[in-house]
Amino acid sequence: MKRHLTPAATNAQKKLPKHMIASLLAVSLAPGLAMADDTKKPDSAQLETIKVQAEQAQRGSYNAATANLGKQKQALKDVPQAVSVVTRQLITDQGDVNMKDVLKNVSGITFQAGEGGRAGDSIILRGFAAFGDTYRDGQRDIAQYNRDPFNDERVEVLKGASSMLFGRGSTGGVINQVSKTPFAGEQVELSTTIGTNAFYRGTADINQALSDTTAIRLNAMALNDGSPDGISKAKRVAIAPSLAFGLGEPTTIVLSHLHQKENNTPLLGVPFNPNTLRPIDVPVDRYYGLQGMNSEDITTDISTIRATHKLDSKNEISAQLRVGRYERDVLTSQPQLRNSPIGKPVTDATQLGYSGKLRGADNENQVLSVDYSGKFDTGSLSHDLLAGAEFTRETLTAYTIRADKDITGIVANVGNPDARYNGSYLKYRTSDFSTRNLAAYVTDTVSLNEQWKVMGGLRMDQLEGTYRTYNTPSVAAPLPTAQTGKQTAESKRNDRGLSYRTGLIWQPTKTASYYAGYSSLMNPSGEAYQFDLSSGLTSNNQKPERNNHYELGAKWELAEGDATLRAAVFRTEKLYERNTDALAPDVSILYAKRHTDGVEVEVAGRLSEKWEVFAGATVMDPKIDQGWANNAPTSVNTGAVPKYTPKQTANLWTTYKLTDKITAGAGLYYTGKRYVSDGSADQSKTRYAPAYTRVDAMLSYEERKFGVRLNLNNITNEKYYDALYGGHASAAAPREAQVTVSYKY
């Protein structure tokens, strides 16, 4: 790809800026171009205008040497925890269009199907719910919407308890999306994709330098992702403008906004067969939802201001202010088998009934974070210090949406699930929640000598929360407005606690790093917009969650630094877990104690001039040590495997350059058996989704300005379920083909 730069010489009439192209790594992972300026001299002669152009390598890398997960740019070998980074090139090669696509490259991750009031991404990381652990550019982004990677430079996953850095939550780890930002150059990237099942996607990434130190960037996307049933689909449009001032100067300010609008037609999935305990075996081209009760409307707006000031070459202060607003209304229906007891075969004639899942919510998040990072020496010790403070205010208003007609009489059957709802809906407020969190943190990595480093960190969080409930008003408002009834209850909670992190790193050579790490975190009550009010338990009696994480690992550089190999063994423990939903506040503590033991390996990068790979595998032994029932510990499910958690996951994606312009790729993804319930130690009668293996392939042709790519997903047409809930399982797409045409300038 060629980036055209503005003229660089001066003349007698006008000074023209001179731009220089940055390195390939800066372009592929954190675009930014250095800028130089020829100042006009009084006695300068008129010079000929020279147009400077430079070539950018056509392909980026799957290997990331650094990440911003520690709220500062840090070499991955200096992080005493497992880190996976899905780069822009990997996202592009696979044609990933959502977080489920992106995170299939990270072993140890599965997904929960939309239910219980949740919408959007519902991620399970190493067996622990991570819907409160999603971040954008280092700040919490936990609202329920479907994240699209069109504006992401990369996606970083820090595995293991991470509250010392990120605060509340983060038991299994943190998923951080890194946004694209303006750079001092010119770029136009356009792409169009068409595929089977009415798939269409268009993207644009345009960057323009306005002056030597100012640039603007615009990313846009439109998607229609259909399905074999011809009804369910994902449909969204988004735009993400950003403006940067002071590029290449000590003080840089970046203004950005993300607007995304979704009008989806969801399908929760299919029910389970009571005899096989697996999802009913039906064709994937049948729609098992209640037509007329199948819409998901979500609007996302995220505004951010980031200012960075370099005090000198070793010290920097940054501040980031973000305001996020999210609105969603979700109308879905869960199919349920009728008159189908154990022992009675499920046939095409088996009746189906439906349960409406109708909810809405408005979120608003305000976050201000200020960080200092610096390097200094004390005697023979070298320090890499991070210190900061963060203030967060989050509010949520939850709504119940009610069908104005009874749906219990709507009946279909397994062989012909065509059922419809023709009524309207009423909407009313059920609860609201507001929190304020103040945090301060400090972490220091000390180099004892050339081989040994020790890291320690401490974070204090104080969260105040207020939760209110309302009764059903006598007259509910029709959509899209909402009515509020009389307040029926109010609960408040104030929690303060410390999170710790420490690590020891041994780097005997420049290409090898070995570490031992420990993290302990506090997760306050009310963190996920609710308190446990079940069975008379008041919020004052609810204990904050506690987590402990232990990890031993190694990281090696391969192929002269073009690739990395890492391995880790870990144990994560969690006490007083609350896997709650924002719209179901009366179901909270699920486990008094549980843990996950595991081993993980990953390799990423270019192993030879033509061969690139991104692969990983995780083997886990997750167990419930003690359950929780009727507001007291119980041993009923001691030893059970936590729901949605496979014991084995693996991923492999590899490409090979057949010629300078043609690249072939293949992918292999494996996920083990997952249960949908863990209420009993004996899970022989528990519903589950079987293990599966998915195979993908890719072939691309790339010139400097033009490219064509063919992606074949699930080429063996494997029938599998990639998201689960207690009463249903969501089938993944069957074999599909997509062709992308791209233009770069």
XYZ file of C-alpha atoms in Angstrom:
745
model
C 0.000 0.000 0.000
C 1.286 3.475 -0.778
C 0.598 6.440 1.422
C 0.871 9.710 -0.439
C 2.542 12.427 1.554
C 2.310 16.185 1.083
C 5.134 18.068 -0.701
C 8.208 18.469 1.452
C 10.248 21.333 0.062
C 9.828 25.068 0.569
C 9.445 27.791 -2.035
C 9.344 31.560 -1.991
C 5.586 31.706 -1.769
C 4.571 29.080 0.755
C 6.014 26.670 3.281
C 4.937 23.088 2.639
C 5.132 20.333 5.288
C 7.347 17.321 4.881
C 6.050 13.926 6.047
C 8.036 10.785 6.694
C 6.634 7.237 6.750
C 6.959 5.351 10.022
C 8.042 1.775 10.307
C 5.907 -1.247 9.465
C 5.307 -2.007 13.137
C 3.955 1.475 13.783
C 1.666 1.196 10.785
C 0.301 -2.259 11.580
C -0.110 -2.003 15.338
C -0.308 1.665 16.316
C -0.403 3.878 13.241
C 1.585 7.023 13.654
C 4.017 8.804 11.380
C 6.876 10.997 12.463
C 6.780 14.503 11.063
C 9.595 16.830 10.139
C 9.400 20.502 9.232
C 11.752 22.479 7.020
C 11.560 26.007 8.325
C 11.717 28.707 5.721
C 14.980 30.692 5.841
C 15.085 34.382 4.853
C 17.685 33.840 2.151
C 16.318 30.595 0.808
C 16.077 30.207 -2.917
C 12.967 28.967 -4.688
C 13.086 25.192 -4.789
C 11.274 22.703 -6.936
C 8.351 20.997 -5.217
C 9.164 17.354 -4.578
C 6.485 14.739 -3.957
C 7.652 12.013 -1.566
C 6.133 8.547 -1.652
C 7.023 5.388 0.224
C 5.941 1.807 0.056
C 4.241 0.057 2.946
C 4.595 -3.711 3.175
C 1.422 -5.356 1.969
C 0.992 -7.567 5.008
C 1.257 -6.934 8.719
C 2.160 -9.475 11.380
C 0.328 -11.770 13.766
C 2.967 -11.078 16.397
C 2.630 -8.196 18.856
C 5.694 -7.335 20.916
C 3.947 -4.728 23.074
C 0.514 -3.988 24.517
C -1.205 -1.219 26.471
C -2.949 -3.558 28.913
C -0.980 -2.179 31.845
C -2.273 1.342 31.091
C 1.127 2.021 29.568
C 2.972 0.669 26.575
C 4.801 -2.385 27.815
C 6.797 -5.225 26.304
C 4.802 -8.442 26.622
C 7.831 -10.239 28.014
C 7.739 -7.830 30.983
C 4.134 -8.737 31.896
C 4.050 -11.607 34.454
C 0.752 -12.945 33.113
C -0.515 -14.633 29.963
C -1.425 -12.120 27.245
C -2.970 -12.787 23.825
C -3.097 -10.053 21.184
C -5.255 -10.446 18.075
C -3.684 -8.078 15.572
C -5.320 -6.107 12.777
C -3.775 -8.390 10.143
C -5.258 -11.505 11.741
C -8.698 -9.863 11.993
C -8.479 -8.861 8.334
C -7.288 -12.232 7.027
C -10.164 -14.042 8.748
C -12.813 -11.474 7.866
C -13.864 -11.183 11.526
C -17.013 -9.085 12.028
C -17.781 -9.464 15.754
C -16.102 -10.339 19.039
C -17.084 -13.983 18.747
C -15.095 -14.113 15.507
C -12.109 -12.277 16.951
C -11.934 -14.213 20.211
C -12.099 -17.637 18.598
C -8.350 -17.044 18.289
C -7.932 -16.960 22.072
C -8.058 -20.341 23.772
C -10.028 -20.609 27.007
C -12.897 -18.386 25.818
C -16.511 -19.444 25.225
C -19.817 -17.580 24.943
C -23.106 -17.577 26.779
C -26.239 -17.309 24.650
C -28.402 -14.220 25.055
C -30.956 -14.763 27.814
C -31.736 -13.681 31.308
C -31.992 -10.119 30.095
C -28.517 -9.965 28.582
C -27.901 -8.859 25.034
C -24.732 -8.377 23.021
C -21.415 -9.992 23.879
C -21.537 -12.400 26.826
C -18.032 -13.808 27.224
C -16.825 -16.629 29.467
C -13.050 -16.482 30.064
C -11.367 -19.460 31.730
C -14.796 -20.394 33.083
C -15.567 -17.000 34.644
C -18.137 -14.563 33.291
C -16.355 -11.608 31.675
C -19.249 -9.392 30.644
C -18.047 -6.910 33.283
C -14.458 -7.155 32.071
C -14.654 -5.668 28.580
C -12.681 -2.479 28.009
C -12.022 0.017 25.250
C -8.678 1.803 25.369
C -8.200 0.884 29.024
C -11.603 2.064 30.292
C -14.648 -0.017 31.224
C -17.090 -0.695 28.408
C -19.479 -3.225 29.918
C -22.751 -2.135 28.337
C -24.669 -4.793 26.438
C -24.138 -4.357 22.712
C -22.498 -6.273 19.882
C -18.928 -5.039 19.467
C -17.648 -4.753 15.908
C -13.868 -4.699 15.236
C -14.090 -2.245 12.304
C -12.478 0.513 14.432
C -10.024 -1.729 16.313
C -6.298 -1.703 15.741
C -6.050 -4.855 17.840
C -7.797 -6.742 20.637
C -5.776 -7.547 23.761
C -6.641 -10.238 26.293
C -4.930 -10.206 29.687
C -5.669 -13.518 31.394
C -6.069 -13.952 35.112
C -7.193 -11.632 37.917
C -6.323 -8.080 36.944
C -8.147 -5.751 39.331
C -4.894 -4.111 40.428
C -4.779 -2.504 36.982
C -8.386 -2.392 35.893
C -10.356 -2.355 39.127
C -13.663 -4.126 39.672
C -14.196 -7.540 38.132
C -11.549 -9.166 35.920
C -11.411 -12.617 37.543
C -10.786 -14.616 34.390
C -9.110 -11.676 32.685
C -9.712 -8.520 30.676
C -10.629 -8.003 27.005
C -9.395 -4.616 25.781
C -10.212 -3.176 22.347
C -7.598 -0.711 21.098
C -9.135 1.940 18.835
C -7.620 3.254 15.645
C -6.273 6.809 15.949
C -5.222 9.526 13.477
C -1.640 9.712 12.232
C 0.326 12.268 10.235
C -0.164 10.847 6.769
C -2.702 10.028 4.106
C -4.539 6.738 3.777
C -7.650 5.412 2.094
C -8.742 1.808 2.667
C -12.079 0.626 1.304
C -13.501 -2.887 1.299
C -16.681 -4.638 0.242
C -17.620 -8.193 1.172
C -20.446 -10.333 -0.164
C -21.226 -13.871 0.894
C -23.699 -16.658 1.335
C -26.777 -16.221 3.532
C -27.309 -12.608 2.400
C -24.011 -11.430 3.848
C -22.867 -7.932 2.994
C -20.276 -5.741 4.661
C -18.670 -2.486 3.654
C -15.906 -0.660 5.519
C -13.928 2.537 5.048
C -10.783 3.710 6.840
C -9.681 7.191 5.747
C -6.898 9.248 7.307
C -5.933 12.771 6.263
C -3.206 15.026 7.595
C -4.521 18.573 7.981
C -1.162 20.080 8.926
C 2.217 19.073 10.246
C 0.709 18.218 13.625
C -2.995 17.677 12.989
C -4.807 14.751 11.370
C -8.323 13.414 11.078
C -9.423 9.806 10.667
C -12.777 8.309 9.787
C -13.805 4.676 10.063
C -17.227 3.529 8.908
C -19.016 0.191 8.567
C -22.288 -1.273 7.344
C -23.207 -4.935 7.865
C -26.012 -7.310 6.988
C -25.273 -10.821 8.240
C -28.091 -13.205 7.402
C -28.652 -16.848 8.264
C -29.807 -20.116 6.660
C -33.277 -19.718 8.170
C -33.777 -16.504 6.186
C -35.193 -14.659 9.230
C -32.579 -14.140 11.922
C -29.846 -11.661 11.073
C -27.442 -9.078 12.417
C -27.781 -5.638 10.894
C -25.720 -2.667 12.015
C -24.108 0.542 10.820
C -21.399 2.508 12.575
C -19.172 5.542 12.182
C -16.083 6.459 14.212
C -14.489 9.871 13.517
C -11.373 11.006 15.400
C -9.243 14.147 15.367
C -5.687 14.492 16.692
C -3.756 17.647 17.565
C -0.084 17.919 18.422
C 1.174 14.834 16.622
C 4.905 14.563 17.135
C 4.819 17.248 19.813
C 5.111 16.943 23.603
C 1.367 17.441 24.062
C -1.082 15.418 21.992
C -4.877 15.565 22.178
C -7.181 13.067 20.470
C -10.955 13.556 20.207
C -13.016 10.554 19.109
C -16.576 9.304 18.917
C -18.109 5.919 18.143
C -21.722 5.694 17.014
C -23.246 2.289 16.273
C -26.848 1.455 15.473
C -28.167 -2.124 15.519
C -31.463 -3.475 14.231
C -31.040 -7.211 14.656
C -33.446 -10.097 14.305
C -32.230 -12.531 16.977
C -32.715 -16.235 17.520
C -32.019 -17.556 21.010
C -31.562 -21.088 19.711
C -33.238 -24.455 20.059
C -34.366 -26.363 23.186
C -32.674 -29.451 24.588
C -33.838 -32.995 24.033
C -34.668 -34.457 27.488
C -33.543 -37.919 26.364
C -30.198 -37.137 24.751
C -29.534 -34.056 26.947
C -28.242 -32.395 23.786
C -29.907 -29.709 21.659
C -32.692 -31.147 19.505
C -31.338 -32.409 16.192
C -33.068 -30.212 13.619
C -31.958 -28.514 10.378
C -30.234 -25.161 10.832
C -32.454 -23.547 8.181
C -35.493 -23.625 10.471
C -36.282 -20.562 12.576
C -37.297 -21.576 16.090
C -38.280 -18.138 17.322
C -41.693 -16.516 17.570
C -41.941 -14.258 14.537
C -43.139 -10.797 15.474
C -41.303 -11.158 18.785
C -37.783 -11.084 17.457
C -36.076 -7.693 17.438
C -32.993 -6.250 19.074
C -32.548 -2.490 18.750
C -29.377 -1.072 20.302
C -27.830 2.384 19.965
C -24.279 2.983 21.193
C -22.524 6.354 21.517
C -19.060 6.643 23.055
C -17.279 10.016 23.192
C -13.648 10.243 24.320
C -11.055 12.947 24.906
C -7.483 11.847 25.545
C -4.586 14.185 26.325
C -0.973 13.061 26.640
C 1.942 15.233 27.721
C 5.550 14.074 27.593
C 7.516 15.704 30.377
C 10.687 14.325 28.824
C 11.817 11.161 27.071
C 11.128 9.052 30.189
C 8.126 10.663 31.862
C 4.564 11.104 30.649
C 1.204 12.224 32.021
C -2.067 11.249 30.342
C -5.734 11.881 31.035
C -8.753 10.299 29.376
C -12.382 11.372 29.750
C -15.160 9.205 28.323
C -18.920 9.416 28.225
C -20.834 6.401 26.946
C -24.573 6.184 26.312
C -26.343 2.955 25.420
C -30.011 2.309 24.697
C -31.491 -1.097 23.965
C -34.833 -2.819 23.590
C -34.797 -6.591 23.161
C -37.836 -8.646 22.139
C -37.032 -12.342 21.877
C -38.763 -15.642 22.493
C -37.424 -18.894 23.862
C -38.782 -22.081 22.233
C -39.783 -24.782 24.705
C -40.820 -28.381 24.179
C -44.354 -29.224 25.335
C -45.559 -32.603 26.563
C -42.121 -34.112 26.136
C -41.147 -35.985 29.312
C -38.049 -38.129 29.613
C -38.578 -41.400 27.750
C -40.848 -39.942 25.106
C -39.012 -39.461 21.793
C -38.815 -35.967 20.312
C -40.234 -36.058 16.780
C -41.398 -33.533 14.211
C -44.840 -33.735 15.814
C -43.592 -32.727 19.271
C -45.275 -29.502 20.265
C -43.462 -26.225 20.836
C -44.486 -23.381 23.109
C -42.800 -20.034 23.691
C -41.650 -17.859 26.554
C -41.189 -14.157 25.894
C -37.891 -12.490 26.884
C -38.771 -8.816 26.607
C -36.538 -6.213 28.215
C -34.886 -2.858 27.778
C -32.246 -0.715 29.430
C -30.557 2.675 29.239
C -26.948 2.972 30.390
C -24.696 5.956 30.848
C -21.050 5.706 31.908
C -18.729 8.590 32.741
C -15.067 7.795 33.316
C -12.102 10.035 34.039
C -8.672 8.475 34.436
C -5.330 10.214 34.992
C -2.040 8.315 34.756
C 1.623 9.055 35.243
C 4.289 6.753 33.834
C 7.980 7.280 34.270
C 11.385 5.667 34.297
C 14.043 6.589 36.839
C 16.943 5.128 38.831
C 17.583 4.856 42.549
C 21.165 3.832 42.980
C 21.713 0.619 41.020
C 17.951 -0.045 40.634
C 15.951 1.005 37.586
C 12.236 1.725 38.038
C 9.327 1.661 35.585
C 6.527 3.343 37.539
C 2.821 3.713 36.846
C 0.553 5.701 39.168
C -2.949 6.899 38.576
C -6.447 7.666 39.734
C -9.835 6.926 38.225
C -13.343 8.187 38.823
C -16.303 6.328 37.357
C -19.998 7.090 37.482
C -22.372 4.540 35.983
C -26.151 4.539 35.804
C -28.605 1.970 34.501
C -32.367 2.134 34.117
C -33.979 -1.239 33.449
C -37.345 -1.769 31.799
C -39.728 -4.649 31.447
C -41.556 -4.923 28.136
C -44.845 -6.774 28.212
C -46.772 -8.303 25.324
C -50.335 -7.015 25.363
C -51.592 -10.413 24.186
C -51.148 -13.808 25.812
C -48.602 -15.992 24.000
C -49.105 -19.153 26.054
C -51.718 -20.359 23.576
C -49.376 -20.084 20.591
C -48.362 -23.619 19.625
C -46.185 -24.960 16.837
C -44.212 -28.182 16.453
C -40.633 -29.250 15.943
C -41.136 -30.147 12.289
C -42.938 -26.905 11.465
C -41.969 -24.168 13.954
C -43.709 -21.390 12.020
C -45.395 -19.366 14.777
C -46.234 -15.664 14.947
C -47.163 -12.960 17.413
C -49.228 -10.097 16.034
C -49.781 -7.979 19.133
C -48.094 -4.854 20.448
C -46.016 -4.126 23.556
C -46.104 -2.073 26.747
C -43.008 -0.764 28.515
C -42.420 0.271 32.112
C -39.478 0.922 34.424
C -38.650 -1.842 36.897
C -35.423 -0.645 38.529
C -32.539 1.758 38.333
C -29.038 1.609 39.654
C -26.273 4.185 40.075
C -22.685 3.763 41.223
C -19.725 5.995 41.901
C -16.269 4.498 42.091
C -13.058 6.232 43.094
C -9.798 4.368 42.644
C -6.088 5.036 43.088
C -3.304 2.691 42.040
C 0.443 2.393 41.745
C 2.689 -0.293 40.276
C 6.447 -0.409 39.942
C 8.639 -2.759 37.935
C 12.149 -2.696 39.344
C 15.136 -3.982 37.376
C 17.491 -5.474 39.934
C 20.081 -6.194 37.256
C 20.130 -7.195 33.595
C 18.403 -10.502 34.294
C 16.031 -10.011 37.223
C 12.966 -7.807 37.606
C 10.404 -7.618 40.371
C 7.001 -6.028 40.029
C 4.533 -4.961 42.691
C 1.283 -3.048 42.624
C -1.551 -1.888 44.826
C -4.996 -0.516 44.030
C -7.726 0.862 46.266
C -11.350 0.971 45.088
C -14.278 2.588 46.844
C -17.692 2.009 45.305
C -20.963 3.538 46.424
C -24.143 2.186 44.888
C -27.868 2.822 45.139
C -30.467 0.414 43.801
C -34.193 1.202 43.496
C -37.145 -0.905 42.394
C -40.573 0.148 41.130
C -43.927 -1.560 40.921
C -45.912 -2.089 37.738
C -47.827 1.088 36.857
C -51.551 0.850 36.377
C -51.125 2.084 32.818
C -47.991 1.056 30.939
C -46.765 3.062 27.975
C -46.514 1.553 24.484
C -43.110 1.281 22.894
C -40.835 3.183 22.555
C -41.770 5.271 25.601
C -41.852 3.914 29.153
C -43.957 4.460 32.256
C -42.677 4.521 35.848
C -44.617 3.118 38.782
C -44.223 3.842 42.461
C -40.858 3.163 44.088
C -41.083 0.039 46.235
C -37.569 -0.389 47.651
C -34.159 1.214 47.907
C -30.844 -0.360 48.893
C -27.440 1.211 49.294
C -23.978 -0.213 49.626
C -20.522 1.254 50.219
C -17.499 -1.006 49.752
C -13.819 -0.230 50.017
C -11.061 -2.716 49.361
C -7.540 -3.336 48.125
C -6.253 -5.348 45.189
C -2.667 -6.578 44.973
C -0.346 -7.770 42.246
C 3.232 -8.959 42.349
C 5.583 -10.792 40.026
C 9.159 -11.965 39.652
C 10.714 -12.030 36.170
C 13.950 -13.726 35.121
C 15.347 -12.910 31.678
C 18.613 -14.844 31.283
C 18.846 -13.865 27.608
C 17.286 -11.229 25.374
C 14.986 -13.847 23.869
C 13.758 -15.674 26.995
C 11.660 -14.555 29.942
C 10.421 -16.648 32.886
C 8.025 -15.383 35.536
C 5.988 -16.112 38.638
C 2.979 -13.942 39.362
C 0.294 -13.507 42.008
C -2.821 -11.300 42.031
C -5.512 -10.801 44.658
C -8.528 -8.669 43.892
C -11.603 -7.278 45.559
C -14.855 -6.990 43.638
C -17.382 -4.819 45.525
C -21.064 -5.585 45.951
C -23.211 -3.834 43.377
C -20.422 -3.900 40.801
C -22.691 -5.254 38.077
C -25.595 -2.846 38.721
C -27.399 -4.886 41.334
C -27.409 -6.197 44.869
C -28.430 -9.635 46.051
C -31.913 -9.137 47.518
C -32.998 -12.751 47.273
C -34.734 -14.605 50.140
C -34.630 -11.624 52.446
C -30.858 -11.121 52.251
C -30.252 -7.376 52.431
C -27.485 -5.600 50.591
C -25.805 -4.840 53.927
C -25.083 -8.556 54.436
C -23.662 -9.212 50.988
C -19.935 -9.861 50.930
C -17.664 -8.475 48.204
C -16.111 -11.052 45.912
C -12.505 -12.041 46.498
C -10.180 -13.591 43.957
C -6.706 -15.107 43.995
C -4.647 -15.866 40.905
C -1.356 -17.772 40.744
C 0.668 -18.205 37.562
C 4.030 -19.564 36.399
C 5.046 -18.980 32.820
C 7.663 -18.507 30.147
C 7.903 -16.388 26.995
C 10.406 -16.855 24.195
C 11.189 -14.874 21.065
C 11.527 -16.959 17.907
C 12.711 -16.318 14.352
C 14.873 -13.340 15.350
C 11.962 -11.667 17.110
C 9.364 -12.135 14.366
C 7.449 -14.673 16.474
C 6.819 -15.481 20.115
C 6.097 -18.672 22.030
C 4.645 -18.633 25.535
C 3.455 -21.192 28.076
C 1.814 -20.870 31.478
C 0.317 -22.889 34.316
C -2.245 -21.127 36.464
C -4.801 -21.374 39.244
C -7.644 -18.889 39.760
C -9.844 -18.958 42.869
C -13.054 -17.010 43.423
C -15.106 -16.528 46.602
C -18.712 -15.318 46.940
C -19.296 -15.167 43.210
C -22.195 -13.127 41.854
C -22.895 -14.036 38.236
C -25.820 -11.675 38.131
C -27.717 -9.949 35.389
C -28.616 -6.294 35.352
C -32.290 -7.139 34.922
C -32.476 -10.040 37.384
C -31.276 -8.593 40.700
C -32.804 -11.322 42.834
C -30.414 -14.034 41.643
C -26.921 -13.314 42.772
C -24.441 -15.460 44.721
C -23.965 -18.717 42.832
C -20.832 -20.165 44.429
C -19.262 -19.755 47.834
C -15.971 -20.893 46.293
C -14.668 -22.287 43.028
C -11.417 -22.492 41.129
C -9.892 -23.195 37.728
C -6.529 -24.902 37.264
C -5.009 -24.865 33.818
C -2.128 -25.085 31.381
C -1.880 -22.902 28.296
C 0.450 -22.466 25.314
C 0.435 -19.999 22.418
C 2.618 -19.186 19.420
C 2.211 -16.098 17.237
C 4.125 -14.554 14.379
C 6.184 -15.159 11.278
C 8.181 -18.374 11.512
C 9.777 -17.883 8.112
C 9.683 -15.337 5.328
C 6.502 -16.918 3.953
C 4.926 -18.766 6.882
C 2.818 -17.061 9.565
C 0.943 -18.717 12.429
C -1.310 -17.884 15.380
C -2.132 -20.896 17.551
C -2.983 -21.712 21.128
C -4.361 -24.388 23.421
C -5.709 -24.400 26.969
C -6.424 -27.410 29.170
C -8.451 -26.559 32.286
C -9.701 -28.357 35.364
C -12.532 -26.104 36.600
C -14.429 -27.132 39.740
C -16.937 -25.816 42.239
C -15.497 -26.163 45.729
C -18.633 -25.043 47.544
C -22.005 -23.892 46.263
C -24.462 -21.358 47.597
C -28.171 -21.903 48.214
C -30.769 -20.238 50.424
C -28.199 -17.649 51.472
C -25.831 -20.248 52.877
C -22.999 -22.477 51.624
C -23.944 -25.914 50.305
C -22.047 -29.021 49.238
C -24.722 -30.245 46.800
C -22.705 -29.293 43.730
C -19.216 -29.639 45.159
C -16.958 -31.025 42.453
C -19.219 -30.031 39.547
C -17.782 -28.470 36.401
C -18.989 -24.847 36.155
C -21.478 -24.243 33.368
C -20.371 -23.104 29.914
C -16.772 -24.126 30.684
C -14.956 -26.633 28.442
C -11.956 -28.508 29.743
C -10.099 -28.199 26.450
C -9.965 -25.487 23.789
C -7.522 -25.034 20.928
C -7.091 -22.772 17.928
C -4.802 -22.711 14.907
C -4.635 -20.194 12.079
C -1.777 -20.280 9.609
C -0.973 -18.624 6.289
C 1.659 -19.260 3.638
C 2.717 -16.942 0.830
C 2.555 -19.029 -2.316
C 3.881 -16.108 -4.358
C 4.597 -12.453 -3.653
C 0.911 -11.721 -4.258
C -0.953 -14.913 -3.358
C -1.425 -16.090 0.229
C -3.251 -19.207 1.378
C -4.513 -19.785 4.905
C -6.260 -22.410 7.011
C -7.826 -22.467 10.463
C -8.734 -25.186 12.963
C -10.749 -24.552 16.147
C -11.671 -27.030 18.856
C -13.940 -26.590 21.889
C -14.714 -29.365 24.337
C -17.956 -30.443 25.982
C -19.843 -27.721 27.918
C -22.595 -28.169 30.497
C -25.429 -25.666 30.829
C -26.012 -26.327 34.531
C -23.874 -27.041 37.583
C -26.494 -27.480 40.292
C -25.448 -31.021 41.137
C -22.156 -32.837 41.596
C -23.595 -35.646 39.466
C -23.724 -34.122 35.983
C -24.536 -37.359 34.179
C -28.078 -36.057 33.704
C -27.113 -32.461 32.893
C -27.823 -30.868 29.542
C -24.750 -30.143 27.468
C -23.364 -29.188 24.087
C -20.941 -31.720 22.596
C -17.371 -30.943 21.598
C -16.762 -29.690 18.077
C -14.015 -28.958 15.569
C -14.374 -26.226 12.958
C -12.198 -25.856 9.848
C -11.736 -22.607 7.869
C -9.720 -21.642 4.808
C -8.607 -18.470 3.054
C -7.043 -17.481 -0.266
C -6.018 -13.919 -1.067
C -4.481 -11.971 -3.916
C -2.846 -8.668 -2.949
C -1.310 -5.937 -5.008
C -0.123 -2.573 -3.751
C -3.521 -0.910 -4.158
C -5.896 -3.758 -4.830
C -6.800 -7.016 -3.110
C -9.252 -9.916 -3.388
C -9.821 -12.442 -0.609
C -11.936 -15.595 -0.397
C -12.880 -16.892 3.051
C -14.463 -20.323 3.504
C -15.770 -20.837 7.029
C -16.739 -24.192 8.523
C -15.816 -25.923 5.294
C -16.723 -29.378 6.672
C -20.230 -28.071 7.454
C -19.876 -29.110 11.104
C -23.076 -28.694 13.093
C -22.127 -27.217 16.444
C -23.313 -24.807 19.132
C -21.154 -21.815 19.950
C -23.309 -20.195 22.664
C -25.347 -21.793 25.468
C -27.910 -21.034 28.125
C -29.816 -23.251 30.534
C -32.831 -23.802 28.310
C -31.472 -23.435 24.799
C -28.390 -23.582 22.603
C -27.487 -21.357 19.674
C -26.272 -23.138 16.548
C -23.333 -21.621 14.706
C -23.413 -20.869 11.006
C -23.024 -23.811 8.619
C -20.593 -23.726 5.700
C -20.324 -20.212 4.264
C -18.261 -18.376 1.673
C -17.355 -14.690 1.542
C -15.486 -12.684 -1.074
C -13.851 -9.379 -0.171
C -12.595 -6.780 -2.621
C -10.384 -4.066 -1.128
C -8.750 -0.886 -2.362
C -5.838 0.871 -0.651
C -4.310 4.210 -1.440
